[in-house]
Amino acid sequence: MTATATSTSATILPFAEPAKAARDTRPLRLITCGSVDDGKSTLIGRLLWDTKAVKEDQAVTLARDSGQQNDLGLPDFALLLDGLQAEREQGITIDVAYRYFSTDRRSFIVADTPGHEQYTRNMATGASTADLAILLTDARAGLLEQTRRHATIAALMGIRQFVLAVNKFDLVGYDRAVFDKISHDFRELALSLGVRQVTAIPMSALKGENVVYAADTAMPWYDGPTLIEALELATVRSTQAGGFRLPVQRVVRPGESFRGYQGTVAGGSVKPGDSVVILPSGTVANVKQIVTFDLVRNAAVAGDAITLVLDRQVDVARGDMIVSLDGQPMTGRHFDAQVVSLQPGGIEPGKRYWLKSSSRRQRVSVEPVSQLELSTGIWQPHASTLHMNAIGKVRLAFEEQAIFDPYDQNRSTGAFILIDPDTLNTVAGGMITAKRGEIGGIHQSQEGEGQRVLLSLPADLAEQIMASELFAARRDETEIKRMTARQAAEVFRDAACDI
Amino acid sequence: MPLSVQETEVKNPPVSRPPLDPHLKALENEAIHIFREVAAEFEKPVMLYSIGKDSSVLLHLARKAFYPGRVPFPLLHVDTTWKFKEMIRFRDEIAEKYDLDLVVHTNPRGKAEGITPFTHGSALYTDIMKTEALRQALDAGGYDAAFGGARRDEEASRAKERIYSFRTPDHKWDPRNQRPELWNVYNGMIKKGESVRAFPLSNWTEVDIWRYIQAEDIPLVPLYYAAERPYVERDGMMILAEDPRLKLLPGETIRRGMIRFRTLGCFPLTGAIRSTASNLEEVIAELEIATVSERQGRAIDRDQSGSMEKKKREGYF
Ligand SMILES: Nc1nc2c(ncn2[C@@H]2O[C@H](COP(=O)(O)OP(=O)(O)O)[C@@H](O)[C@H]2O)c(=O)[nH]1
């Protein structure tokens, strides 16, 4: 039994690293994706109902409005989501609605996007803040092209945890072979998109099996988690590991001598005494204080809204980024990105847009390079307008220095929106992939083929040199790699061989 | 100037509480981020202050967002003149205590024409004394951004509301013309005359609000807590009977009982619930087993189905 149970277990790779002791209790943001009639409304309604997010008066309205009660005597859950239903009736643009429910372990924010019209645009919007995607499929149909499309968009937007809800399992006689086939196919699909945290769950949203309550009687062979268990175990993506990032939202000067820089930490952590660089100027300073309303803190991490005080008078304005000396973001005027086109006018080649990333807004021109064919996952060359719902690779050219991290390393400092200068509407969401002119990860100097010197220095000496104004002023032309003394010796040995 | 800091060092401010749980902390961080972003990007923001529990949380977050500076925008209270007396007293105390700029506006036309909820019905009254009054006040102040305390979980039509909700120059909300919002990158670019309503509490639920009030020890109008109060029953609602302008209809009598309010608005339109929850802990305990959603007490929502959506298009919050 144990052996077969393992082979049919839904959890392909565990969600939480076993080493991680404390459960993550931050709210989990997720998105649900499915084609029309896969049962998405029923599933969300079921989640709200079984976690008791539906109040009695809402339930009464629901019972009254439910024309067709289903065979279980329960109301039509889809009606709970009437925010979108009303739009549907009025023929208004259907887009993203947010739902809330919680268990005693965690709370959840669901971005609910309709499966049919404008799905790329809406899915991209809902997925941009999501940590996990629930992909729905009708057990009778298996994986469809739609599933591939949804999974592709979710992966593109940086979601690294998938749950496949193999729904309507009651309609296939709870047949384990059906589940094994679908979950196997899905695993392949997810892996091809670089997503390794995958759970497939056989369920009936209608009957509430394996959603919040386990379905031991109907599916005794299934020993994986219920949907809610999988969601409770999921992790919230955090960027606490990388370098410190504080995009400055505003400067606060309540009195003559106090000057604080307010913003939300977008990566890494900071503590008093840390050396920081202000970008794009390159000025170096040390952190003096981290101020919040509650107490003067001795550290702040990604996600914290703080006020930072530096140890010296420096020029810092909204749109600047305060970063750690070590592991700085990319600065430059040319970047590669992926964009999702959100408006009927599309993204036009050569047009100057406003680009907003974190608190920084600047002019940019955009050149499309290729477009993603969602049905095959292939990027086709495409240099003309990217129409609404298109996903494209583009080159960005700025008029002044821009500051980014690659999106796959930091979902805050790697993300941006494009704003049309005429309508002022948001016309695209974008993700930075790389700085242009980067070849094999080595920055080219701005002069192109100039001479370079590789130095290998003790870390403390390098630290002092990097803290100098001279260095900071030309930071953009340098490349820094930290390594052990042994690795450095190898690099130098290899370099000697090449010459 | 109790809130500003003159010295270089910020001393430990007055309070030191146990750290918030990660869930509330995440919501707080998000709200502070929104406050700062709007304050930085708009020329003339204002905060709509309704004196209720959501407004109280909103104000607390604003104070946190701008500390050690002052809240850099005024609070706007649209006074219909039919608010609970305790609300007005509380409002003035808070404005004084926290050194806030308070703007109070009453629709002069409505006042002159004697529009009351009793004589003109709740729909017309709300239209003139709230919706029209709000438009007047926003126009008079030339505000280009207005913070509101609305939450997405409150009502179905709000589930799709943006954090930055765009309004035309005549304050209309056009559901067809809302901008996509990705990540936490908000588009604050508007044309002259256009404005946004910004909702820092979008992702909060009612339970979050109460738990935050408890964790942060936020003062509230005492009407939220049960006490023995006089009331009359009318149209299935228990209406507080302490204002001389409330005239009893034939057959009505003033009763007394332990009641409290789940939302606060204009007293003739706000129904009380029977409750013995006389402090915060008891209110939360009651809420955790509650089976009725909070808007049930508001007459405005029951006037017609889909009423909120209609109200919004007309400019009500
Ligand atoms: N038998 C069965 N029917 C389901 C299940 N989930 C949803 N349905 C039905 O499938 C139909 C479409 O569901 P709905 O939730 O409206 O799909 P949506 O278009 O994806 O939102 C409805 O008639 C549901 O009752 C399920 O698990 N089992």
PDB file of C-alpha atoms in Angstrom, chain B residues 84-94:
ATOM      1  CA  PHE B  84     -25.116  60.715  16.044  1.00  0.00           C
ATOM      2  CA  LYS B  85     -24.156  63.408  18.553  1.00  0.00           C
ATOM      3  CA  GLU B  86     -21.433  61.222  20.004  1.00  0.00           C
ATOM      4  CA  MET B  87     -19.831  61.042  16.570  1.00  0.00           C
ATOM      5  CA  ILE B  88     -19.452  64.799  16.287  1.00  0.00           C
ATOM      6  CA  ARG B  89     -18.013  65.069  19.785  1.00  0.00           C
ATOM      7  CA  PHE B  90     -15.542  62.284  19.014  1.00  0.00           C
ATOM      8  CA  ARG B  91     -14.545  63.883  15.693  1.00  0.00           C
ATOM      9  CA  ASP B  92     -13.656  67.185  17.302  1.00  0.00           C
ATOM     10  CA  GLU B  93     -11.717  65.549  20.098  1.00  0.00           C
ATOM     11  CA  ILE B  94      -9.655  63.480  17.673  1.00  0.00           C
TER      12      ILE B  94
END
